[in-house]
Structure formats: C-alpha cells, structure tokens
Amino acid sequence: MRLYNTLTKRKEEFVPLEEGKVKMYVCGPTVYNFIHIGNARPMIVFDTVRRYFEYKGYEVNYVSNFTDVDDKIIKKAIEEGISAQEVSERYIEECKKDMAGMNVKPATTHPKATEEISGMIEMIQGLIDKGYAYEKNGTVYYRTRKFQDYGKLSHKNLDDLRSGERSLLVTGQDEKEDSLDFVLWKPKKEGEPAWKSPWCDGRPGWHIECSEMAKKYLGEQIDIHAGGEDLVFPHHENEIAQSEAANGKEFAKYWMHNAFLNIDNRKMSKSLGNFRTVREISGQYDLQVLRFFMLSAHYRSPLNFSAELMQASKNGLERILTAVSNLNYLMDNAGKEELTEDEKEKLEQAGKYVNQFEEAMDDDFNTADALSSIFEIVKFANTTVNDESSKAYMRKLKEMTVKLADVLGLIVEKKEEMLDEDIEALILERQEARKAKNFARADEIRDELAEKGIILEDTREGVKWKRA
Ligand SMILES: [Zn+2]
C-alpha cells in the first residue's frame, strides 16, 4: 500500500509502527453550526481510508476530535443567549446525525477538547520546562524559533515566514518574542468559558488541543495524521512543533491531506453566501449520493460541487443499486442452486475486477478508479446473468459488489422498511405461536424482524418493539 505523504511530498509504502495496527488521528470540526460540505469531504475520505485498512485486515484506532471551545462557539452562544456548552453539544449531536447519513463510522474515540484541559495544561507546562514556551501576562506562547524543524510539513522557510509576518504585527502582539510564536494558553475575557491554570484562568489555543488528544488516545507516535489541506499551515505545522518538542520523538509518520471543495467553480465563502450544509443537501439528495460524489474524484484533487455532478453521482449509484436489486430478484426465482463449471470460470474472470479495485486503493486510495472497478463487476453481472444462472453464481457476484461498495462506505442494497402494521401483525402471530407452544415459529418471526432492524422486548406490559 502506498500513500502520499505531505511531509516528504511523495508516495510512500505504508509501514505501520506496530504490525497489523493503524493509529490514525483526523482533525474534526469546530461545532458552532451544522457541518458544511467542506467539512464532509475529509470525513468521507478518511472514513474510506479507515475502511480500506480494515478490509486489508488492519485494526484501526481512529480518533477524531470535536473542537468545542472556540471564538465562533462563544459568539453563537452570546447571540442566542445560551451557554457555549449548549451550542457545542447541540451541534455535536447534529454532526453525528449527518455522519450517520453519510455512512461515516463513529470514530474509536471522539474526544472533546473541553474534557481534556488538564492534559493540555500538563503538556504546556512541559513545553515551558523545556524552554519551548514562555508566559507573558497570563498568555503562554510557543517559542517557534527554538524548534529546529519548524516548517518541515508545509515546506516553508522560517525567514520568509518571518519577513512576511513582520508587517502584520499589531499592538498587543509585541509581547511575543517573535512574530511566529503562537498561543498555547490565553486569559479569559468577560463571559467566556475558562479553566484554572498555573498562568491564569483561561483556555487553550486550538493547536495544543489536537497534540494532547492525539497523545492521550493514540500515544506519542502515530501512523497517520490527516485533515483538509487548509490545515497544513499553521495548524498541523504547529502540532508537530508542540508534540515533537514535548515528546522528543517524531509525531506522525504519514500526513495525509485532502484538497479543497469548490461550489460551482468558486471557493466556498461566507461573503459569496455559497456555503452549503450537509443538512441542506440531505433535503435534495440521499446522502449516499453525496458520498459517491466525494469519492468520484481522487482525494488530492480539487472537487467541484455542482448540480450536474450530483446528478451524475445519483445515476451512478442508482446503476449499482439496480444491479444488486436485479440479482436479488433473480436469486429468489433461480431454478438451479449450485455453480456450473462455466460459472466457476466466469467468477474467476470477475475476480480480476476485485484485483483492480485493490490496486487502485493500494495506489494512494484512488477511489475514482476503485468505483470504475465496481462498475465493471456490475456490467459483468448484467451481461452474464440470465434465467439459467444458478443462485450461487448470482450470490457471489452480489457479494462481490456489496463488499467492495462497503469498503467505500456505499450502501448498495436497500433494506426494505417495514410498515408499522406489518410489524405488529407479525408480533401478534408470534404471540399466537408461543401460546400454541410453536416456539420454532416464534423464534423465526423474531429473527425475521431482527433482520429488518426491528428489536423486540418482552416486558410485563407485553411486547414492545423499536427500530434499531
Ligand atoms: Zn487538529
């Protein structure tokens, strides 16, 4: 498996720190509003990376944070007359709903910055003790020039950065020793959430949050650190400076970044008013279509969101869904059970598309080519399956399609929703069966309902049910 490493600017063979395991940290959203489709791209891309590692047999420890203390959250809280915590909790919940809609798996851990403050204070103190940070009037700054490797991720030259920044120095910032020094801890302002610290009541800077959460949940060294390319500088550069100075070892081995998402060929921005939230999109399209769209381009290529491309994605997804549903229908009506010799040979031919899929994904997660391989299987199924085909043959082709689509997080087999009255009729039948001591039938009904995502609970007041 080869992946592009922003640190070395080339594709490298993936070698895990620990055999069979992947430790991965992905910077999560700041939760002050519904997530927009720019936030959705890294969520979908790196969820797919995770799924592919799992498909290859790796155990993935996937950590993605919620930044739940930030100026934007505080501003929103003041506007609405509620606490910052109420704002962040509300939008964490909403974000999780959107993630579920996009079939993004929950992370192994979703730490919240506000619950990790004591660890951040410890890390900052450690940096002060080592001379990498200093305090001025309650604010703690990172001493950037002390970290020799500063700029290694963004491939920026420190002197160029400094001369560019000098003119930006404004009053209040001159307490910094150097224009490139950045904030690790800052004093609270009136009405802001704050925590006690050795320096003042205040809150952490954004960069230190990720350094601490990565360390706490994954350790001092991780395999992959990922996020949108807008985070390379300064966020990820600063994370490296903090973590490597504090821990005394290389922080992340591979740095992965997804490219920008434009809307109708323009950058998404507040001033253009073209921000699109995932929630809005979900009113127009199934979010599976959004997921398909995001994966239809390589993650390092800029992607343009437009009605035409979404329609094309919708059609593409529909083609796979139709093929799978046709196979299901034909399987129900198949005359033969077992594979014929000819079918065995055909399956071997179809196997080459699985290899193509893996080759594409092994080459820096080329999801666009991986999707093409799935279409090849769909085409193969459409042209080789007929009334004479055996059930086993069709099942194999279906399993191949569903499995590869699942690696991309695409759900291509529609689970039919049961109507309430049908569920209740079955529950009644089950009770009758139990009364008649026909437990086999009663169990069968329970299993049938479970398969459709209906969970039964026997209570004193009778049987209750809910959708999983
Ligand atoms: Zn981060």
Tab-separated table of C-alpha atoms and ligand atoms in Angstrom:
chain	number	residue	atom	x	y	z
A	1	MET	CA	0.000	0.000	0.000
A	2	ARG	CA	1.340	3.354	-0.989
A	3	LEU	CA	0.135	6.706	0.227
A	4	TYR	CA	1.134	10.283	-0.459
A	5	ASN	CA	2.916	11.853	2.486
A	6	THR	CA	2.711	15.667	2.663
A	7	LEU	CA	5.844	15.580	4.818
A	8	THR	CA	8.066	14.055	2.130
A	9	LYS	CA	5.978	15.181	-0.863
A	10	ARG	CA	5.932	11.711	-2.348
A	11	LYS	CA	4.085	8.436	-2.293
A	12	GLU	CA	5.497	6.031	0.268
A	13	GLU	CA	4.937	2.415	1.150
A	14	PHE	CA	2.807	2.187	4.282
A	15	VAL	CA	4.730	0.550	7.114
A	16	PRO	CA	2.820	0.560	10.410
A	17	LEU	CA	4.538	1.398	13.697
A	18	GLU	CA	3.030	-1.745	15.125
A	19	GLU	CA	2.350	-4.795	12.972
A	20	GLY	CA	-1.282	-5.080	11.891
A	21	LYS	CA	-2.340	-1.848	13.539
A	22	VAL	CA	-3.018	1.681	12.366
A	23	LYS	CA	-3.122	4.643	14.707
A	24	MET	CA	-4.885	7.477	12.943
A	25	TYR	CA	-5.871	10.991	14.002
A	26	VAL	CA	-8.185	13.165	11.933
A	27	CYS	CA	-8.863	16.782	12.884
A	28	GLY	CA	-12.575	17.192	13.492
A	29	PRO	CA	-14.916	20.139	13.113
A	30	THR	CA	-15.453	23.156	15.339
A	31	VAL	CA	-19.036	22.698	16.438
A	32	TYR	CA	-20.885	26.006	16.212
A	33	ASN	CA	-23.219	25.242	13.316
A	34	PHE	CA	-24.347	22.443	11.011
A	35	ILE	CA	-21.356	20.972	9.187
A	36	HIS	CA	-20.908	22.116	5.594
A	37	ILE	CA	-19.823	20.035	2.651
A	38	GLY	CA	-16.249	21.271	3.054
A	39	ASN	CA	-16.221	19.511	6.454
A	40	ALA	CA	-17.848	16.458	4.896
A	41	ARG	CA	-15.015	15.806	2.444
A	42	PRO	CA	-12.325	14.806	4.987
A	43	MET	CA	-14.925	12.876	6.993
A	44	ILE	CA	-15.849	10.756	3.979
A	45	VAL	CA	-12.331	10.481	2.545
A	46	PHE	CA	-10.631	9.380	5.760
A	47	ASP	CA	-13.510	7.123	6.761
A	48	THR	CA	-12.870	5.385	3.441
A	49	VAL	CA	-9.144	5.171	4.198
A	50	ARG	CA	-10.030	3.579	7.528
A	51	ARG	CA	-12.458	1.151	5.912
A	52	TYR	CA	-9.830	0.080	3.381
A	53	PHE	CA	-7.271	-0.563	6.116
A	54	GLU	CA	-9.882	-2.672	7.909
A	55	TYR	CA	-10.659	-4.531	4.681
A	56	LYS	CA	-6.933	-5.328	4.464
A	57	GLY	CA	-7.049	-6.777	7.960
A	58	TYR	CA	-5.610	-3.909	9.990
A	59	GLU	CA	-7.004	-2.968	13.347
A	60	VAL	CA	-7.570	0.771	13.135
A	61	ASN	CA	-7.625	3.036	16.149
A	62	TYR	CA	-9.344	6.080	14.665
A	63	VAL	CA	-9.507	9.254	16.702
A	64	SER	CA	-11.312	12.380	15.579
A	65	ASN	CA	-11.945	15.294	17.908
A	66	PHE	CA	-14.665	17.858	18.325
A	67	THR	CA	-13.343	21.364	18.926
A	68	ASP	CA	-15.950	22.536	21.403
A	69	VAL	CA	-14.306	25.685	22.743
A	70	ASP	CA	-13.664	28.432	20.220
A	71	ASP	CA	-14.411	32.100	19.464
A	72	LYS	CA	-17.113	31.131	16.961
A	73	ILE	CA	-18.911	28.950	19.513
A	74	ILE	CA	-18.758	31.722	22.107
A	75	LYS	CA	-20.091	34.257	19.591
A	76	LYS	CA	-23.016	31.994	18.728
A	77	ALA	CA	-23.773	31.425	22.408
A	78	ILE	CA	-23.892	35.172	23.082
A	79	GLU	CA	-26.155	35.707	20.054
A	80	GLU	CA	-28.588	33.057	21.256
A	81	GLY	CA	-28.314	33.867	24.953
A	82	ILE	CA	-27.284	30.321	25.880
A	83	SER	CA	-24.048	28.758	27.133
A	84	ALA	CA	-21.172	27.784	24.861
A	85	GLN	CA	-21.615	24.220	26.054
A	86	GLU	CA	-25.242	24.174	24.935
A	87	VAL	CA	-24.171	25.356	21.491
A	88	SER	CA	-21.414	22.775	21.115
A	89	GLU	CA	-23.495	19.894	22.463
A	90	ARG	CA	-26.315	20.688	20.086
A	91	TYR	CA	-24.044	20.747	17.038
A	92	ILE	CA	-22.106	17.641	18.062
A	93	GLU	CA	-25.431	15.811	18.027
A	94	GLU	CA	-26.360	17.305	14.656
A	95	CYS	CA	-22.929	16.457	13.258
A	96	LYS	CA	-23.319	12.841	14.354
A	97	LYS	CA	-26.670	12.655	12.537
A	98	ASP	CA	-25.065	13.933	9.335
A	99	MET	CA	-22.182	11.474	9.742
A	100	ALA	CA	-24.650	8.617	10.093
A	101	GLY	CA	-26.458	9.803	6.954
A	102	MET	CA	-23.170	9.792	5.039
A	103	ASN	CA	-22.403	6.343	6.494
A	104	VAL	CA	-19.273	7.656	8.228
A	105	LYS	CA	-18.421	5.237	11.017
A	106	PRO	CA	-18.179	6.680	14.504
A	107	ALA	CA	-14.522	7.081	15.491
A	108	THR	CA	-12.984	4.699	18.022
A	109	THR	CA	-12.861	7.819	20.197
A	110	HIS	CA	-14.374	11.253	19.591
A	111	PRO	CA	-12.647	13.322	22.292
A	112	LYS	CA	-13.960	16.773	23.141
A	113	ALA	CA	-11.399	19.496	23.768
A	114	THR	CA	-13.171	20.781	26.901
A	115	GLU	CA	-12.839	17.375	28.553
A	116	GLU	CA	-9.078	17.222	28.023
A	117	ILE	CA	-7.971	20.546	29.513
A	118	SER	CA	-5.857	19.115	32.338
A	119	GLY	CA	-3.756	17.104	29.873
A	120	MET	CA	-3.251	20.225	27.758
A	121	ILE	CA	-2.104	22.208	30.801
A	122	GLU	CA	0.387	19.455	31.587
A	123	MET	CA	1.728	19.462	28.035
A	124	ILE	CA	2.070	23.264	28.049
A	125	GLN	CA	3.902	23.123	31.388
A	126	GLY	CA	6.231	20.514	29.922
A	127	LEU	CA	6.986	22.797	26.987
A	128	ILE	CA	7.725	25.705	29.357
A	129	ASP	CA	10.034	23.462	31.421
A	130	LYS	CA	11.960	22.501	28.293
A	131	GLY	CA	12.263	26.107	27.138
A	132	TYR	CA	9.884	25.705	24.198
A	133	ALA	CA	7.273	28.028	25.655
A	134	TYR	CA	7.069	31.169	27.781
A	135	GLU	CA	4.426	33.110	29.638
A	136	LYS	CA	3.698	36.842	29.265
A	137	ASN	CA	0.863	38.449	31.244
A	138	GLY	CA	-1.065	35.217	31.534
A	139	THR	CA	-0.676	34.207	27.890
A	140	VAL	CA	1.607	31.289	27.080
A	141	TYR	CA	3.356	31.316	23.695
A	142	TYR	CA	5.249	28.636	21.833
A	143	ARG	CA	8.854	29.695	21.103
A	144	THR	CA	8.806	28.780	17.424
A	145	ARG	CA	12.423	29.560	16.592
A	146	LYS	CA	13.601	27.097	19.218
A	147	PHE	CA	12.092	24.220	17.225
A	148	GLN	CA	14.682	23.446	14.535
A	149	ASP	CA	12.326	21.605	12.190
A	150	TYR	CA	9.638	24.276	12.050
A	151	GLY	CA	8.267	24.453	8.505
A	152	LYS	CA	9.096	20.847	7.583
A	153	LEU	CA	5.481	19.890	6.826
A	154	SER	CA	4.391	22.974	4.919
A	155	HIS	CA	7.865	23.232	3.333
A	156	LYS	CA	8.075	26.855	4.350
A	157	ASN	CA	11.214	28.721	5.148
A	158	LEU	CA	11.227	30.346	8.562
A	159	ASP	CA	12.874	33.566	7.423
A	160	ASP	CA	10.389	34.037	4.592
A	161	LEU	CA	7.550	33.495	7.021
A	162	ARG	CA	9.020	35.959	9.467
A	163	SER	CA	9.587	38.772	6.980
A	164	GLY	CA	6.053	38.301	5.692
A	165	GLU	CA	4.598	38.464	9.167
A	166	ARG	CA	6.546	41.416	10.481
A	167	SER	CA	4.278	43.943	8.822
A	168	LEU	CA	1.267	42.221	10.356
A	169	LEU	CA	2.368	42.847	13.909
A	170	VAL	CA	-0.269	44.828	15.712
A	171	THR	CA	-0.387	46.338	19.164
A	172	GLY	CA	-0.761	43.717	21.851
A	173	GLN	CA	1.189	41.193	19.861
A	174	ASP	CA	4.577	42.758	20.550
A	175	GLU	CA	4.722	40.954	23.862
A	176	LYS	CA	5.667	37.947	21.729
A	177	GLU	CA	9.395	37.337	21.363
A	178	ASP	CA	8.931	36.555	17.697
A	179	SER	CA	6.133	37.162	15.196
A	180	LEU	CA	5.861	33.401	14.513
A	181	ASP	CA	5.262	32.463	18.140
A	182	PHE	CA	1.755	31.168	18.630
A	183	VAL	CA	-0.622	30.907	21.579
A	184	LEU	CA	-0.803	27.809	23.779
A	185	TRP	CA	-2.933	29.311	26.536
A	186	LYS	CA	-4.834	32.578	26.719
A	187	PRO	CA	-6.564	34.506	29.515
A	188	LYS	CA	-10.342	34.561	29.566
A	189	LYS	CA	-12.369	37.536	28.528
A	190	GLU	CA	-15.589	38.570	30.251
A	191	GLY	CA	-18.299	35.924	29.880
A	192	GLU	CA	-16.050	33.296	28.256
A	193	PRO	CA	-15.701	29.714	29.454
A	194	ALA	CA	-12.465	29.361	31.431
A	195	TRP	CA	-10.379	26.835	33.304
A	196	LYS	CA	-7.880	27.305	36.123
A	197	SER	CA	-4.224	27.031	35.177
A	198	PRO	CA	-0.834	27.957	36.660
A	199	TRP	CA	-0.810	31.063	34.408
A	200	CYS	CA	-4.337	32.451	34.612
A	201	ASP	CA	-7.980	31.464	34.296
A	202	GLY	CA	-8.303	30.929	30.599
A	203	ARG	CA	-8.474	28.421	27.791
A	204	PRO	CA	-6.124	26.538	25.461
A	205	GLY	CA	-5.140	27.548	21.944
A	206	TRP	CA	-6.562	25.412	19.162
A	207	HIS	CA	-3.301	23.693	18.124
A	208	ILE	CA	-2.418	22.277	21.538
A	209	GLU	CA	-5.823	20.577	21.726
A	210	CYS	CA	-5.003	18.149	18.914
A	211	SER	CA	-1.447	17.475	20.140
A	212	GLU	CA	-2.799	16.458	23.522
A	213	MET	CA	-5.771	14.429	22.305
A	214	ALA	CA	-3.622	12.506	19.803
A	215	LYS	CA	-1.143	11.699	22.572
A	216	LYS	CA	-3.762	10.661	25.099
A	217	TYR	CA	-5.740	8.350	22.807
A	218	LEU	CA	-3.069	7.109	20.398
A	219	GLY	CA	0.292	7.642	22.094
A	220	GLU	CA	3.325	9.813	21.433
A	221	GLN	CA	3.837	8.405	17.949
A	222	ILE	CA	1.070	7.795	15.457
A	223	ASP	CA	0.924	6.350	11.976
A	224	ILE	CA	-1.320	8.783	10.158
A	225	HIS	CA	-2.400	12.315	10.879
A	226	ALA	CA	-4.977	13.643	8.467
A	227	GLY	CA	-7.179	16.604	7.655
A	228	GLY	CA	-8.057	19.137	4.988
A	229	GLU	CA	-5.152	20.796	3.146
A	230	ASP	CA	-6.105	24.157	4.683
A	231	LEU	CA	-4.836	22.721	7.983
A	232	VAL	CA	-1.258	22.086	6.819
A	233	PHE	CA	-0.222	25.574	7.855
A	234	PRO	CA	-0.284	26.676	10.539
A	235	HIS	CA	-2.374	24.064	12.403
A	236	HIS	CA	-0.501	20.883	11.582
A	237	GLU	CA	2.882	22.595	11.474
A	238	ASN	CA	2.218	23.843	14.995
A	239	GLU	CA	1.001	20.439	16.154
A	240	ILE	CA	4.325	18.955	15.025
A	241	ALA	CA	6.284	21.676	16.838
A	242	GLN	CA	4.350	21.079	20.068
A	243	SER	CA	4.226	17.288	20.025
A	244	GLU	CA	7.804	16.662	18.910
A	245	ALA	CA	9.222	19.184	21.387
A	246	ALA	CA	7.110	17.767	24.226
A	247	ASN	CA	7.563	14.061	23.461
A	248	GLY	CA	11.061	14.107	21.997
A	249	LYS	CA	10.130	11.856	19.074
A	250	GLU	CA	8.628	12.020	15.624
A	251	PHE	CA	4.883	12.687	15.962
A	252	ALA	CA	3.186	11.249	12.872
A	253	LYS	CA	4.826	9.128	10.203
A	254	TYR	CA	2.402	9.967	7.408
A	255	TRP	CA	0.500	13.211	6.888
A	256	MET	CA	-2.488	12.995	4.575
A	257	HIS	CA	-4.447	15.985	3.305
A	258	ASN	CA	-7.499	16.204	1.094
A	259	ALA	CA	-7.827	19.018	-1.458
A	260	PHE	CA	-10.379	21.806	-1.495
A	261	LEU	CA	-14.007	21.581	-2.422
A	262	ASN	CA	-15.405	24.358	-4.599
A	263	ILE	CA	-19.025	25.134	-5.289
A	264	ASP	CA	-19.924	25.896	-8.899
A	265	ASN	CA	-16.252	26.579	-9.527
A	266	ARG	CA	-15.963	29.133	-6.751
A	267	LYS	CA	-14.389	28.861	-3.367
A	268	MET	CA	-16.870	28.329	-0.566
A	269	SER	CA	-17.021	31.503	1.490
A	270	LYS	CA	-19.251	33.444	3.814
A	271	SER	CA	-19.022	36.551	1.611
A	272	LEU	CA	-20.188	34.700	-1.502
A	273	GLY	CA	-23.001	33.190	0.529
A	274	ASN	CA	-22.431	29.820	-1.154
A	275	PHE	CA	-21.932	27.724	1.982
A	276	ARG	CA	-23.915	24.520	1.665
A	277	THR	CA	-24.588	22.460	4.751
A	278	VAL	CA	-24.844	18.689	4.630
A	279	ARG	CA	-28.315	19.082	6.131
A	280	GLU	CA	-29.455	21.202	3.169
A	281	ILE	CA	-28.042	18.680	0.720
A	282	SER	CA	-29.901	15.897	2.531
A	283	GLY	CA	-33.158	17.665	1.648
A	284	GLN	CA	-32.360	17.293	-2.054
A	285	TYR	CA	-30.407	14.052	-2.241
A	286	ASP	CA	-29.838	10.863	-0.342
A	287	LEU	CA	-26.527	11.490	1.467
A	288	GLN	CA	-25.215	8.309	-0.140
A	289	VAL	CA	-25.190	10.354	-3.354
A	290	LEU	CA	-23.017	12.959	-1.632
A	291	ARG	CA	-20.663	10.202	-0.518
A	292	PHE	CA	-20.477	8.786	-4.042
A	293	PHE	CA	-19.778	12.291	-5.374
A	294	MET	CA	-16.930	12.847	-2.878
A	295	LEU	CA	-15.305	9.552	-3.873
A	296	SER	CA	-15.714	10.088	-7.613
A	297	ALA	CA	-12.506	12.158	-7.606
A	298	HIS	CA	-9.111	11.467	-6.086
A	299	TYR	CA	-8.930	12.961	-2.605
A	300	ARG	CA	-5.908	15.098	-3.513
A	301	SER	CA	-7.677	16.679	-6.496
A	302	PRO	CA	-9.861	19.734	-6.036
A	303	LEU	CA	-13.502	18.808	-6.363
A	304	ASN	CA	-16.279	20.987	-7.694
A	305	PHE	CA	-19.754	20.638	-6.270
A	306	SER	CA	-22.415	21.225	-8.906
A	307	ALA	CA	-25.932	20.052	-9.708
A	308	GLU	CA	-24.655	18.229	-12.827
A	309	LEU	CA	-22.029	16.245	-10.925
A	310	MET	CA	-24.501	15.375	-8.193
A	311	GLN	CA	-26.945	14.150	-10.831
A	312	ALA	CA	-24.184	12.065	-12.416
A	313	SER	CA	-23.377	10.618	-8.984
A	314	LYS	CA	-27.027	9.855	-8.383
A	315	ASN	CA	-27.214	7.991	-11.699
A	316	GLY	CA	-24.005	6.103	-10.959
A	317	LEU	CA	-25.170	4.967	-7.548
A	318	GLU	CA	-28.554	4.033	-8.981
A	319	ARG	CA	-26.851	1.773	-11.525
A	320	ILE	CA	-25.199	-0.250	-8.762
A	321	LEU	CA	-28.392	-0.369	-6.682
A	322	THR	CA	-30.400	-1.593	-9.666
A	323	ALA	CA	-27.884	-4.317	-10.456
A	324	VAL	CA	-27.945	-5.588	-6.866
A	325	SER	CA	-31.716	-5.484	-6.681
A	326	ASN	CA	-31.965	-7.373	-10.008
A	327	LEU	CA	-29.634	-10.037	-8.657
A	328	ASN	CA	-31.792	-10.348	-5.538
A	329	TYR	CA	-34.904	-10.758	-7.658
A	330	LEU	CA	-33.327	-13.354	-9.940
A	331	MET	CA	-31.899	-15.249	-6.963
A	332	ASP	CA	-35.378	-15.604	-5.499
A	333	ASN	CA	-36.542	-17.133	-8.761
A	334	ALA	CA	-33.481	-19.183	-9.668
A	335	GLY	CA	-34.047	-22.797	-10.744
A	336	LYS	CA	-30.509	-24.044	-10.066
A	337	GLU	CA	-28.642	-23.873	-6.764
A	338	GLU	CA	-25.068	-24.955	-7.488
A	339	LEU	CA	-22.356	-23.299	-9.575
A	340	THR	CA	-21.760	-24.785	-13.018
A	341	GLU	CA	-18.231	-25.278	-14.388
A	342	ASP	CA	-18.786	-22.402	-16.770
A	343	GLU	CA	-19.881	-20.154	-13.922
A	344	LYS	CA	-16.808	-21.058	-11.875
A	345	GLU	CA	-14.678	-19.874	-14.766
A	346	LYS	CA	-16.692	-16.676	-15.082
A	347	LEU	CA	-16.230	-15.906	-11.408
A	348	GLU	CA	-12.522	-16.182	-11.887
A	349	GLN	CA	-12.781	-13.590	-14.640
A	350	ALA	CA	-14.821	-11.322	-12.382
A	351	GLY	CA	-12.116	-11.714	-9.729
A	352	LYS	CA	-9.787	-9.580	-11.799
A	353	TYR	CA	-12.024	-6.572	-11.114
A	354	VAL	CA	-11.540	-7.166	-7.399
A	355	ASN	CA	-7.799	-7.080	-8.029
A	356	GLN	CA	-8.208	-3.860	-9.988
A	357	PHE	CA	-10.173	-2.371	-7.118
A	358	GLU	CA	-7.396	-3.256	-4.679
A	359	GLU	CA	-4.667	-1.967	-6.976
A	360	ALA	CA	-6.489	1.355	-7.245
A	361	MET	CA	-6.921	1.642	-3.494
A	362	ASP	CA	-3.342	0.499	-2.849
A	363	ASP	CA	-2.185	3.390	-5.016
A	364	ASP	CA	-2.879	6.247	-2.599
A	365	PHE	CA	-6.589	5.464	-2.283
A	366	ASN	CA	-7.656	6.108	-5.839
A	367	THR	CA	-11.375	5.872	-5.157
A	368	ALA	CA	-12.314	7.077	-8.643
A	369	ASP	CA	-10.657	4.025	-10.204
A	370	ALA	CA	-11.993	1.812	-7.428
A	371	LEU	CA	-15.518	2.908	-8.368
A	372	SER	CA	-14.791	2.046	-12.003
A	373	SER	CA	-13.889	-1.493	-10.932
A	374	ILE	CA	-17.241	-1.827	-9.188
A	375	PHE	CA	-18.939	-0.705	-12.403
A	376	GLU	CA	-17.015	-3.384	-14.273
A	377	ILE	CA	-18.477	-6.018	-11.941
A	378	VAL	CA	-21.946	-4.533	-12.405
A	379	LYS	CA	-21.512	-4.680	-16.179
A	380	PHE	CA	-20.197	-8.230	-15.935
A	381	ALA	CA	-23.206	-9.267	-13.851
A	382	ASN	CA	-25.639	-7.560	-16.189
A	383	THR	CA	-24.190	-9.316	-19.228
A	384	THR	CA	-23.508	-12.805	-17.853
A	385	VAL	CA	-26.519	-13.421	-15.621
A	386	ASN	CA	-29.634	-14.844	-17.260
A	387	ASP	CA	-32.654	-17.064	-16.476
A	388	GLU	CA	-30.394	-20.124	-16.499
A	389	SER	CA	-27.914	-18.785	-13.923
A	390	SER	CA	-27.543	-20.595	-10.633
A	391	LYS	CA	-28.375	-18.997	-7.326
A	392	ALA	CA	-24.787	-19.484	-6.123
A	393	TYR	CA	-23.378	-17.620	-9.123
A	394	MET	CA	-25.606	-14.639	-8.585
A	395	ARG	CA	-24.948	-14.612	-4.875
A	396	LYS	CA	-21.195	-14.495	-5.461
A	397	LEU	CA	-21.482	-11.577	-7.870
A	398	LYS	CA	-23.762	-9.754	-5.490
A	399	GLU	CA	-21.452	-10.347	-2.531
A	400	MET	CA	-18.507	-9.052	-4.545
A	401	THR	CA	-20.362	-5.853	-5.392
A	402	VAL	CA	-21.750	-5.250	-1.915
A	403	LYS	CA	-18.412	-5.934	-0.224
A	404	LEU	CA	-16.388	-3.558	-2.394
A	405	ALA	CA	-19.076	-0.872	-2.209
A	406	ASP	CA	-18.965	-1.237	1.573
A	407	VAL	CA	-15.222	-0.527	1.562
A	408	LEU	CA	-16.168	2.809	0.010
A	409	GLY	CA	-18.953	3.160	2.587
A	410	LEU	CA	-21.662	2.925	-0.072
A	411	ILE	CA	-24.815	1.083	0.874
A	412	VAL	CA	-25.983	-0.559	-2.334
A	413	GLU	CA	-28.556	-2.962	-1.005
A	414	LYS	CA	-31.758	-1.283	0.007
A	415	LYS	CA	-33.157	-2.594	3.237
A	416	GLU	CA	-36.898	-2.504	2.832
A	417	GLU	CA	-38.568	-0.537	5.585
A	418	MET	CA	-41.344	-2.482	7.254
A	419	LEU	CA	-44.628	-0.742	7.892
A	420	ASP	CA	-45.798	-0.454	11.484
A	421	GLU	CA	-48.913	-2.541	10.834
A	422	ASP	CA	-46.865	-5.349	9.270
A	423	ILE	CA	-44.562	-5.400	12.283
A	424	GLU	CA	-47.484	-5.521	14.672
A	425	ALA	CA	-49.188	-8.281	12.694
A	426	LEU	CA	-46.021	-10.375	12.958
A	427	ILE	CA	-45.717	-9.716	16.681
A	428	LEU	CA	-49.302	-10.877	17.118
A	429	GLU	CA	-48.588	-14.001	15.094
A	430	ARG	CA	-45.550	-14.651	17.275
A	431	GLN	CA	-47.628	-14.411	20.446
A	432	GLU	CA	-50.169	-16.831	18.988
A	433	ALA	CA	-47.358	-19.204	18.086
A	434	ARG	CA	-45.993	-19.097	21.611
A	435	LYS	CA	-49.400	-19.748	23.091
A	436	ALA	CA	-49.656	-22.767	20.806
A	437	LYS	CA	-46.136	-23.784	22.009
A	438	ASN	CA	-44.848	-23.471	18.469
A	439	PHE	CA	-41.556	-21.957	19.628
A	440	ALA	CA	-39.763	-22.627	16.379
A	441	ARG	CA	-42.159	-20.341	14.528
A	442	ALA	CA	-41.983	-17.753	17.312
A	443	ASP	CA	-38.170	-17.653	17.053
A	444	GLU	CA	-38.368	-17.499	13.296
A	445	ILE	CA	-40.530	-14.386	13.496
A	446	ARG	CA	-38.179	-12.781	15.999
A	447	ASP	CA	-35.230	-13.433	13.669
A	448	GLU	CA	-37.115	-12.164	10.645
A	449	LEU	CA	-37.886	-8.926	12.453
A	450	ALA	CA	-34.314	-8.598	13.705
A	451	GLU	CA	-33.066	-8.899	10.154
A	452	LYS	CA	-35.253	-5.934	9.206
A	453	GLY	CA	-33.846	-3.964	12.129
A	454	ILE	CA	-36.796	-4.415	14.472
A	455	ILE	CA	-35.908	-5.199	18.056
A	456	LEU	CA	-38.441	-6.917	20.316
A	457	GLU	CA	-38.543	-6.586	24.042
A	458	ASP	CA	-40.727	-8.759	26.241
A	459	THR	CA	-41.956	-6.663	29.147
A	460	ARG	CA	-44.504	-7.142	31.880
A	461	GLU	CA	-46.932	-4.979	29.904
A	462	GLY	CA	-46.479	-7.075	26.793
A	463	VAL	CA	-44.177	-6.999	23.796
A	464	LYS	CA	-42.591	-3.686	22.889
A	465	TRP	CA	-40.690	-3.011	19.695
A	466	LYS	CA	-38.353	-0.432	18.296
A	467	ARG	CA	-36.345	0.181	15.149
A	468	ALA	CA	-32.604	-0.351	15.605
B	1	ZN	ZN	-6.236	19.368	14.671
